[in-house]
Coordinates of C-alpha atoms in Angstrom, one line a residue:
M203 CA -0.1 0.1 -0.1
S204 CA 1.2 3.6 -1.1
F205 CA 2.7 5.4 1.8
V206 CA 1.8 8.7 0.1
R207 CA -1.6 7.6 -0.9
E208 CA -2.3 6.8 3.0
I209 CA -1.2 10.2 4.0
L210 CA -3.1 12.2 1.2
K211 CA -6.3 10.4 2.0
D212 CA -6.6 13.3 4.4
Y213 CA -7.3 15.5 1.6
G214 CA -9.8 13.1 0.0
S215 CA -9.9 9.9 -2.3
A216 CA -9.1 11.9 -5.4
C217 CA -5.9 13.7 -4.0
A218 CA -4.8 10.2 -2.7
K219 CA -5.1 8.7 -6.2
I220 CA -3.5 11.3 -7.9
G221 CA -0.7 11.3 -5.6
S222 CA -0.3 7.6 -5.6
Y223 CA 0.0 8.0 -9.3
L224 CA 2.2 10.7 -9.6
S225 CA 4.6 9.1 -7.0
V226 CA 5.2 6.3 -9.4
Q227 CA 4.7 8.1 -12.7
N228 CA 6.1 11.8 -11.9
C229 CA 5.9 14.5 -14.4
S230 CA 2.6 13.4 -16.0
T231 CA -0.1 15.3 -18.1
I232 CA -3.8 15.3 -16.9
Q233 CA -4.6 13.1 -19.9
E234 CA -2.0 10.6 -18.7
I235 CA -3.1 10.8 -14.8
A236 CA -6.8 10.4 -16.4
K237 CA -5.6 7.2 -18.2
G238 CA -3.5 5.7 -15.4
T239 CA -6.3 6.1 -12.7
G240 CA -9.4 5.9 -14.6
M241 CA -10.6 9.2 -12.9
E242 CA -12.6 12.0 -14.8
V243 CA -10.9 15.0 -15.8
S244 CA -13.1 17.3 -13.7
L245 CA -12.2 15.3 -10.8
I246 CA -8.6 15.5 -11.7
H247 CA -8.9 19.4 -12.0
L248 CA -10.2 19.5 -8.3
G249 CA -7.6 17.1 -6.9
L250 CA -4.7 18.9 -8.5
S251 CA -6.3 22.3 -7.3
I252 CA -6.0 21.2 -3.7
L253 CA -2.5 19.5 -3.9
L254 CA -1.0 22.7 -5.7
Q255 CA -2.4 24.9 -2.9
R256 CA -0.9 22.5 -0.5
R257 CA 2.3 22.7 -2.3
I258 CA 2.3 19.0 -2.5
V259 CA 2.2 19.1 -6.4
S260 CA 3.9 21.5 -8.5
Y261 CA 3.9 21.8 -12.6
V262 CA 5.9 22.9 -15.5
I263 CA 5.1 23.8 -18.8
Y264 CA 6.9 22.3 -21.8
D265 CA 6.2 22.4 -25.2
R266 CA 2.7 23.6 -24.9
S267 CA 1.9 20.6 -22.4
T268 CA 1.6 20.9 -18.6
Y269 CA 3.4 18.3 -16.7
Y270 CA 2.6 17.7 -12.9
N271 CA 5.1 16.8 -10.2
V272 CA 4.5 15.4 -6.8
D273 CA 6.7 16.3 -3.7
K274 CA 6.9 13.2 -1.6
E275 CA 8.6 15.2 1.2
M276 CA 5.7 17.9 1.3
A277 CA 3.1 15.2 1.1
T278 CA 5.0 13.4 4.1
R279 CA 5.0 16.5 6.2
R280 CA 1.3 16.0 6.7
L281 CA 2.4 13.6 9.3
Y282 CA 4.3 16.6 11.3
F283 CA 1.4 19.2 11.3
N284 CA 0.9 18.1 15.1
I285 CA 4.7 18.7 15.9
Y286 CA 4.5 21.9 14.0
A287 CA 1.4 23.2 15.5
R288 CA 2.6 22.2 19.1
Y289 CA 6.1 24.1 18.5
V290 CA 4.5 27.2 17.5
Q291 CA 1.8 27.0 20.0
D292 CA 4.2 27.0 22.9
R293 CA 6.3 29.8 21.6
F294 CA 4.1 32.4 19.7
E295 CA 0.6 34.1 20.3
C296 CA -0.3 33.9 16.6
Y297 CA -0.5 30.2 16.7
K298 CA -4.2 30.2 15.3
A299 CA -3.0 32.3 12.3
F300 CA 0.1 29.8 11.7
L301 CA -2.5 26.8 11.9
K302 CA -4.3 28.2 9.2
I303 CA -1.5 29.1 6.9
L304 CA 0.0 25.6 7.6
L305 CA -3.2 23.9 6.9
S306 CA -4.2 25.8 3.7
G307 CA -0.7 25.5 2.3
T308 CA -0.7 29.1 0.8
S309 CA -2.8 31.8 2.3
K310 CA -3.4 35.2 1.1
I311 CA -1.8 38.0 2.9
S312 CA -5.1 40.0 2.7
N313 CA -7.0 37.3 4.4
C314 CA -4.6 37.2 7.5
K315 CA -6.2 39.1 10.1
E316 CA -3.8 38.4 12.8
N317 CA -0.1 39.7 13.1
V318 CA 2.2 37.2 12.4
A319 CA 5.4 39.5 12.3
S320 CA 6.9 37.5 14.9
L321 CA 6.6 34.3 12.9
V322 CA 8.0 36.2 9.8
N323 CA 10.7 37.6 11.8
Q324 CA 11.8 34.0 13.1
G325 CA 11.5 33.0 9.4
I326 CA 8.9 30.4 10.3
I327 CA 6.5 32.1 8.0
K328 CA 7.5 33.8 4.6
E329 CA 5.6 35.8 1.9
I330 CA 6.0 34.6 -1.8
A331 CA 4.4 36.2 -4.8
R332 CA 1.7 34.3 -6.8
K333 CA 4.0 33.5 -9.8
D334 CA 6.4 32.1 -7.2
I335 CA 3.8 29.4 -6.6
K336 CA 3.1 28.6 -10.5
F337 CA 6.8 29.1 -11.7
E338 CA 9.4 28.9 -9.2
N339 CA 12.1 30.0 -11.5
E340 CA 10.4 33.5 -12.1
N341 CA 10.8 36.1 -9.8
S342 CA 8.3 39.1 -9.7
N343 CA 9.8 42.5 -9.4
K344 CA 6.7 44.5 -9.3
R345 CA 5.2 43.4 -5.7
Q346 CA 2.4 45.8 -6.2
N347 CA 1.3 44.2 -9.1
V348 CA 0.9 40.7 -7.7
K349 CA -1.0 39.1 -5.1
L350 CA 1.3 38.0 -2.2
F351 CA 0.6 35.0 -0.3
Y352 CA 1.9 33.7 3.2
V353 CA 3.6 30.0 3.4
V354 CA 5.1 28.0 6.0
D355 CA 9.0 27.7 5.5
F356 CA 9.4 24.3 6.7
E357 CA 13.1 24.3 6.3
V358 CA 13.5 27.0 8.8
L359 CA 10.9 25.1 10.9
D360 CA 12.3 21.7 10.8
K361 CA 15.9 23.1 12.1
L362 CA 14.3 24.9 15.0
I363 CA 12.6 21.5 16.0
V364 CA 16.0 19.8 15.7
D365 CA 17.5 22.4 18.2
L366 CA 14.6 21.6 20.4
H367 CA 15.5 17.9 20.2
M368 CA 19.3 18.8 20.8
L369 CA 18.5 20.8 24.1
D370 CA 17.1 17.3 25.5
F371 CA 19.9 15.4 24.2
L372 CA 22.5 17.9 26.0
R373 CA 20.5 17.9 29.0
E374 CA 20.4 14.2 29.2
R375 CA 24.0 13.7 28.2
Y376 CA 25.6 16.4 30.1
S377 CA 23.7 18.8 32.3
N378 CA 21.2 21.6 32.2
S379 CA 24.0 24.3 31.9
M380 CA 25.3 22.6 28.8
R381 CA 21.5 22.8 27.4
E382 CA 21.3 26.5 28.2
I383 CA 24.6 27.2 26.4
Y384 CA 23.4 25.6 23.4
R385 CA 20.2 27.6 23.8
A386 CA 22.1 30.7 23.9
V387 CA 24.1 29.6 20.9
C388 CA 21.0 29.0 18.9
K389 CA 20.1 32.6 19.7
S390 CA 23.3 34.2 18.9
T391 CA 23.4 35.5 15.1
V392 CA 27.4 35.7 15.6
V393 CA 28.4 32.8 18.0
D394 CA 31.4 33.6 20.5
T395 CA 31.7 33.8 24.1
A396 CA 30.5 37.2 24.6
N397 CA 27.4 36.8 22.7
V398 CA 26.5 33.5 24.2
L399 CA 26.9 35.3 27.5
T400 CA 24.5 38.1 26.5
N401 CA 22.0 35.4 25.2
L402 CA 21.8 33.5 28.4
E403 CA 18.3 33.2 29.8
S404 CA 20.2 33.3 33.1
T405 CA 23.7 34.0 34.3
K406 CA 23.5 31.6 37.2
L407 CA 23.7 28.5 35.8
L408 CA 25.2 26.1 38.2
V409 CA 28.1 23.9 36.6
K410 CA 28.4 20.4 37.5
D411 CA 30.0 20.5 40.7
G412 CA 27.0 22.7 41.9
I413 CA 29.3 25.3 43.7
S414 CA 30.6 27.7 40.9
Y415 CA 28.4 29.8 38.9
L416 CA 28.4 29.9 35.0
N417 CA 28.5 33.8 34.8
D418 CA 31.9 34.5 32.9
T419 CA 33.1 34.1 29.6
A420 CA 35.9 31.9 30.9
N421 CA 33.5 29.3 31.7
I422 CA 31.3 29.6 28.8
G423 CA 34.6 29.1 26.6
E424 CA 35.0 25.8 28.4
Y425 CA 31.4 24.7 27.5
L426 CA 31.9 25.8 23.9
K427 CA 35.0 23.6 23.8
Y428 CA 32.9 20.6 24.7
L429 CA 30.3 21.3 22.0
C430 CA 33.0 21.6 19.6
N431 CA 34.5 18.3 20.5
L432 CA 30.8 16.7 20.2
G433 CA 30.9 18.4 16.6
V434 CA 27.8 20.4 17.1
I435 CA 29.7 23.6 16.6
N436 CA 32.9 24.2 15.1
K437 CA 35.5 27.3 14.6
D438 CA 34.5 29.6 12.0
F439 CA 37.0 30.5 9.3
D440 CA 38.7 33.2 11.2
G441 CA 40.2 30.6 13.4
E442 CA 39.9 32.3 16.6
S443 CA 36.9 33.2 18.4
H444 CA 33.7 32.7 16.3
Y445 CA 31.8 29.5 15.9
K446 CA 29.4 28.1 13.6
K447 CA 26.5 25.6 14.4
K448 CA 26.3 22.1 12.6
I449 CA 22.9 21.5 12.2
D450 CA 23.6 18.3 10.3
K451 CA 25.7 16.9 12.9
C452 CA 22.9 17.6 15.7
L453 CA 20.6 15.7 13.5
D454 CA 23.0 12.8 13.4
L455 CA 23.4 12.7 17.1
I456 CA 19.4 12.8 17.5
K457 CA 19.4 9.9 15.0
I458 CA 21.7 7.8 16.8
K459 CA 19.9 8.4 20.0
E460 CA 16.4 7.4 18.6
M461 CA 17.9 4.3 16.8
C462 CA 19.3 3.2 20.2
L463 CA 16.0 3.4 21.6
I464 CA 14.5 1.2 18.6
L465 CA 17.4 -1.3 18.7
E466 CA 16.9 -3.9 21.5
N467 CA 20.2 -5.4 21.5
N468 CA 22.6 -3.8 23.9
G469 CA 25.8 -4.8 21.9
S470 CA 24.1 -3.3 18.5
R471 CA 23.9 0.2 20.5
R472 CA 27.4 -0.1 21.5
L473 CA 28.5 -0.9 18.2
L474 CA 26.2 1.8 16.5
N475 CA 27.8 4.4 18.8
M476 CA 31.2 3.2 18.0
F477 CA 31.1 2.9 14.5
Y478 CA 29.4 6.5 14.3
E479 CA 32.6 7.8 16.1
I480 CA 35.3 6.0 14.4
G481 CA 33.8 5.6 10.8
S482 CA 35.3 2.1 10.0
L483 CA 37.0 -0.7 11.4
E484 CA 38.5 -4.2 10.4
D485 CA 36.5 -7.0 11.2
S486 CA 39.1 -8.4 13.5
E487 CA 39.4 -5.4 15.4
V488 CA 35.8 -4.8 16.3
G489 CA 35.7 -7.1 19.4
K490 CA 38.6 -5.6 20.9
K491 CA 37.6 -2.0 20.3
S492 CA 33.9 -2.9 21.7
L493 CA 34.9 -5.1 24.5
L494 CA 32.0 -7.4 23.9
P495 CA 32.1 -11.1 23.6
S496 CA 32.8 -12.6 20.3
A497 CA 29.2 -14.4 20.0
E498 CA 27.7 -10.9 20.8
V499 CA 29.9 -9.0 18.2
K500 CA 28.8 -11.4 15.6
N501 CA 25.1 -11.1 16.2
S502 CA 25.5 -7.3 16.9
I503 CA 27.2 -6.9 13.4
F504 CA 24.5 -8.7 11.8
I505 CA 21.9 -6.6 13.2
L506 CA 23.6 -3.4 11.9
H507 CA 24.5 -4.6 8.9
K508 CA 20.8 -6.1 8.2
Y509 CA 19.3 -2.2 8.9
G510 CA 22.0 -0.9 6.6
C511 CA 23.8 1.1 9.3
I512 CA 27.3 -0.4 8.3
N513 CA 28.5 -1.9 5.2
L514 CA 31.2 -4.7 4.4
E515 CA 34.1 -3.9 2.3
Y516 CA 37.3 -5.4 1.2
S517 CA 41.1 -3.9 1.0
G518 CA 44.5 -5.4 0.1
E519 CA 45.6 -7.1 -3.0
G520 CA 45.9 -10.8 -4.0
G521 CA 44.9 -13.2 -1.5
K522 CA 45.3 -10.9 1.6
H523 CA 41.7 -9.4 1.9
A524 CA 41.0 -7.5 5.2
S525 CA 37.5 -7.4 5.8
I526 CA 36.4 -3.7 6.8
W527 CA 33.1 -2.7 8.4
R528 CA 32.3 1.1 7.4
F529 CA 29.4 3.3 8.9
N530 CA 27.0 4.3 6.2
N531 CA 26.9 8.0 6.7
K532 CA 24.5 8.8 4.2
A533 CA 21.6 6.4 5.1
F534 CA 22.3 4.8 8.4
S535 CA 18.8 5.1 9.3
R536 CA 17.1 4.5 5.9
A537 CA 16.0 0.8 6.8
I538 CA 14.7 1.7 10.0
T539 CA 12.7 4.6 8.7
K540 CA 11.2 2.1 6.2
I541 CA 10.0 -0.1 9.2
V542 CA 8.5 2.9 10.6
E543 CA 6.6 3.9 7.4
D544 CA 5.3 0.5 6.8
T545 CA 3.7 0.8 10.6
I546 CA 2.3 4.2 9.8
V547 CA 0.7 2.9 6.6
E548 CA -1.0 0.2 8.8
T549 CA -1.9 2.6 11.5
V550 CA -3.3 5.4 9.2
G551 CA -5.3 2.5 7.4
S552 CA -7.0 1.5 10.6
I553 CA -7.7 5.5 11.6
N554 CA -9.1 5.9 7.8
E555 CA -11.2 2.9 8.1
A556 CA -12.8 4.0 11.2
W557 CA -13.4 7.4 10.1
E558 CA -15.2 6.2 7.2
T559 CA -17.5 3.9 9.4
G560 CA -18.2 6.7 11.7
N561 CA -17.0 4.6 14.7
I562 CA -14.7 7.0 16.4
F563 CA -16.1 8.8 19.5
E564 CA -16.1 5.6 21.7
N565 CA -13.7 3.5 20.0
E566 CA -10.8 2.8 22.2
S567 CA -8.7 1.3 19.2
F568 CA -9.1 4.5 17.2
L569 CA -7.9 6.7 20.0
I570 CA -4.8 4.4 20.6
D571 CA -4.3 4.6 16.8
I572 CA -4.1 8.2 16.9
S573 CA -1.7 8.5 19.9
K574 CA 0.4 5.7 18.1
L575 CA 0.4 7.7 15.0
H576 CA 1.7 11.0 16.9
Y577 CA 4.5 8.9 18.3
L578 CA 5.6 7.4 14.9
A579 CA 5.4 10.7 13.3
E580 CA 7.9 12.0 15.9
K581 CA 10.2 9.2 15.1
H582 CA 9.9 9.5 11.4
F583 CA 10.5 13.4 11.6
V584 CA 14.1 12.4 13.1
L585 CA 15.1 9.5 11.3
S586 CA 13.8 10.6 7.7
K587 CA 15.0 14.3 8.2
T588 CA 18.2 15.4 6.0
F589 CA 19.7 19.0 5.6

């Protein structure tokens, strides 16, 4: 059953059929969609108008024909609406306006009655011209002659949510003080000790010994060194006092944490963290480095290889080949993400079935499935995300 189709059922059966077809036969005309789905052209027009407004489908005109494309990532974001809404509601008074923009996909600025300046300033909401919706390669130079719309900048919002996960990660791994330092880093346009000190929400953060207070740049410098060693920030090109945040490294650390929660084998968790840190290791060295019994090493290696976290390579010439296990940097969470997606399809199917029959208000299974879907969406957000 199509992952995209099950998600798009939230917009109706026409949208689901169109999205499912385009996810396989992308870049298709209306006539091709009609032939492939058996739908009436008028119904396809209706479904495409909904998907275009939600930014799930885009189109290009080539040789007098219009070709439609589905953005699978944008379709998948429907899973995350609860995450997005909760994040904004906890931090902004204009969350109701945000929710309207989020649900509509594109919203006329003239229709927005609430002040969303705080969301615009944060980069969560951005303005686009009507031409940008249709032809993203064209920029309007005459703003007064085109209609303007609000849309959610999902890339900005995704990074803010990853930062939120990172704050929890640092608190659990180090301390509340480390979390507050990173929070100040996130608020700093230019990251250095002085700006981090300025952006601290409190200058009386206890360090680990519970005696000294984190209220001077020297102590902050020590915390920044820890973050550098962790890889979540690094020295800027000036090589001196400025730092840059590494959001991709933050995401990797959060993914590793989530995968360790999913993996039931303690040995696999240990090896996953080890391979993430060192990158690659000869097969004969895995037991020595991990300090695990040989039988457990074999089983743990098999589990990580099964999920695509590590790959087996060979080096050397002639008959002397060394087996090397290498961490799969680009796709170490892909297989587990697919398992999560399969579970989501099953769960969404049960939810849709209960909804169609009208059996929801006193249906305990329906409520459990809704809760389960929110949990799976959180997992999927982290495991599938890339920057």
